Amino acid sequence: MDNIDKCVESKKALVPEDGIILPATEVTFSDGESVYDVLQRVCKANKIHMESSFTPVYNSAYIEGIHNLYEFDVGKLSG
């Protein structure tokens, strides 16, 4: 919430009043699951929008946005 003044005006309504989209949550994971797998599962279970892209060359995922908040929506260093 320290940078809410830098938030794109059209996105301010998406930021919860306390700034917390998902409170601290204990999760379990299975052998072989990646952090991405767990994040995707937890977001789905909590009905939190998450958008990502996968780069096969690097075998990696890039999280583009969570809760409809994306890179640079809250200033040039956000994301």
CSV table of C-alpha atoms in Angstrom, one decimal:
chain,number,residue,atom,x,y,z
A,1,MET,CA,0.0,0.0,0.0
A,2,ASP,CA,3.1,2.3,0.2
A,3,ASN,CA,2.8,2.8,-3.6
A,4,ILE,CA,-0.9,3.0,-4.1
A,5,ASP,CA,-0.5,6.6,-5.3
A,6,LYS,CA,1.5,5.1,-8.3
A,7,CYS,CA,-1.3,2.7,-9.2
A,8,VAL,CA,-3.0,3.1,-12.6
A,9,GLU,CA,-6.3,4.8,-11.8
A,10,SER,CA,-8.4,2.1,-13.5
A,11,LYS,CA,-6.7,-0.6,-11.3
A,12,LYS,CA,-7.1,1.0,-7.9
A,13,ALA,CA,-10.5,-0.6,-7.4
A,14,LEU,CA,-8.8,-4.0,-7.7
A,15,VAL,CA,-6.5,-3.5,-4.8
A,16,PRO,CA,-8.2,-4.6,-1.5
A,17,GLU,CA,-8.4,-1.9,1.2
A,18,ASP,CA,-5.7,-3.6,3.3
A,19,GLY,CA,-3.7,-4.5,0.2
A,20,ILE,CA,-4.0,-8.3,0.8
A,21,ILE,CA,-5.2,-10.4,-2.0
A,22,LEU,CA,-4.6,-13.7,-0.2
A,23,PRO,CA,-3.8,-13.8,3.5
A,24,ALA,CA,-0.9,-15.9,4.7
A,25,THR,CA,-1.9,-19.5,3.8
A,26,GLU,CA,-0.3,-22.8,4.6
A,27,VAL,CA,-0.3,-25.1,1.5
A,28,THR,CA,0.9,-28.6,0.9
A,29,PHE,CA,2.7,-29.7,-2.2
A,30,SER,CA,3.5,-32.9,-3.9
A,31,ASP,CA,6.9,-34.2,-4.9
A,32,GLY,CA,7.7,-32.9,-8.3
A,33,GLU,CA,5.4,-29.8,-8.1
A,34,SER,CA,7.0,-26.5,-9.0
A,35,VAL,CA,6.3,-23.2,-7.3
A,36,TYR,CA,4.4,-22.3,-10.4
A,37,ASP,CA,2.2,-25.4,-10.0
A,38,VAL,CA,1.4,-24.5,-6.4
A,39,LEU,CA,0.7,-20.9,-7.2
A,40,GLN,CA,-1.6,-21.9,-10.1
A,41,ARG,CA,-3.4,-24.4,-7.9
A,42,VAL,CA,-3.8,-22.0,-4.9
A,43,CYS,CA,-5.0,-19.1,-7.2
A,44,LYS,CA,-7.6,-21.4,-8.8
A,45,ALA,CA,-8.8,-22.8,-5.4
A,46,ASN,CA,-9.3,-19.2,-4.2
A,47,LYS,CA,-10.8,-17.9,-7.4
A,48,ILE,CA,-7.9,-15.4,-7.9
A,49,HIS,CA,-7.2,-14.6,-11.5
A,50,MET,CA,-3.7,-15.4,-12.6
A,51,GLU,CA,-2.3,-15.0,-16.1
A,52,SER,CA,1.0,-16.4,-17.2
A,53,SER,CA,3.0,-17.4,-20.3
A,54,PHE,CA,5.3,-20.3,-20.8
A,55,THR,CA,8.6,-20.2,-22.6
A,56,PRO,CA,9.6,-23.7,-23.8
A,57,VAL,CA,13.2,-22.7,-24.6
A,58,TYR,CA,13.8,-22.0,-20.9
A,59,ASN,CA,11.2,-24.4,-19.6
A,60,SER,CA,9.8,-21.6,-17.5
A,61,ALA,CA,6.7,-19.7,-16.7
A,62,TYR,CA,6.4,-15.9,-16.4
A,63,ILE,CA,3.6,-14.7,-14.1
A,64,GLU,CA,2.1,-11.8,-16.1
A,65,GLY,CA,-0.6,-10.8,-13.6
A,66,ILE,CA,-2.4,-11.8,-10.4
A,67,HIS,CA,-5.9,-10.5,-9.5
A,68,ASN,CA,-5.8,-8.5,-12.7
A,69,LEU,CA,-2.8,-6.5,-11.5
A,70,TYR,CA,0.1,-6.6,-14.0
A,71,GLU,CA,3.7,-5.5,-14.3
A,72,PHE,CA,4.0,-1.7,-14.1
A,73,ASP,CA,0.4,-1.2,-12.9
A,74,VAL,CA,1.8,0.3,-9.7
A,75,GLY,CA,4.8,2.1,-11.0
A,76,LYS,CA,7.8,1.3,-13.1
A,77,LEU,CA,9.4,-1.0,-10.5
A,78,SER,CA,6.2,-3.0,-9.9
A,79,GLY,CA,5.5,-6.5,-11.2
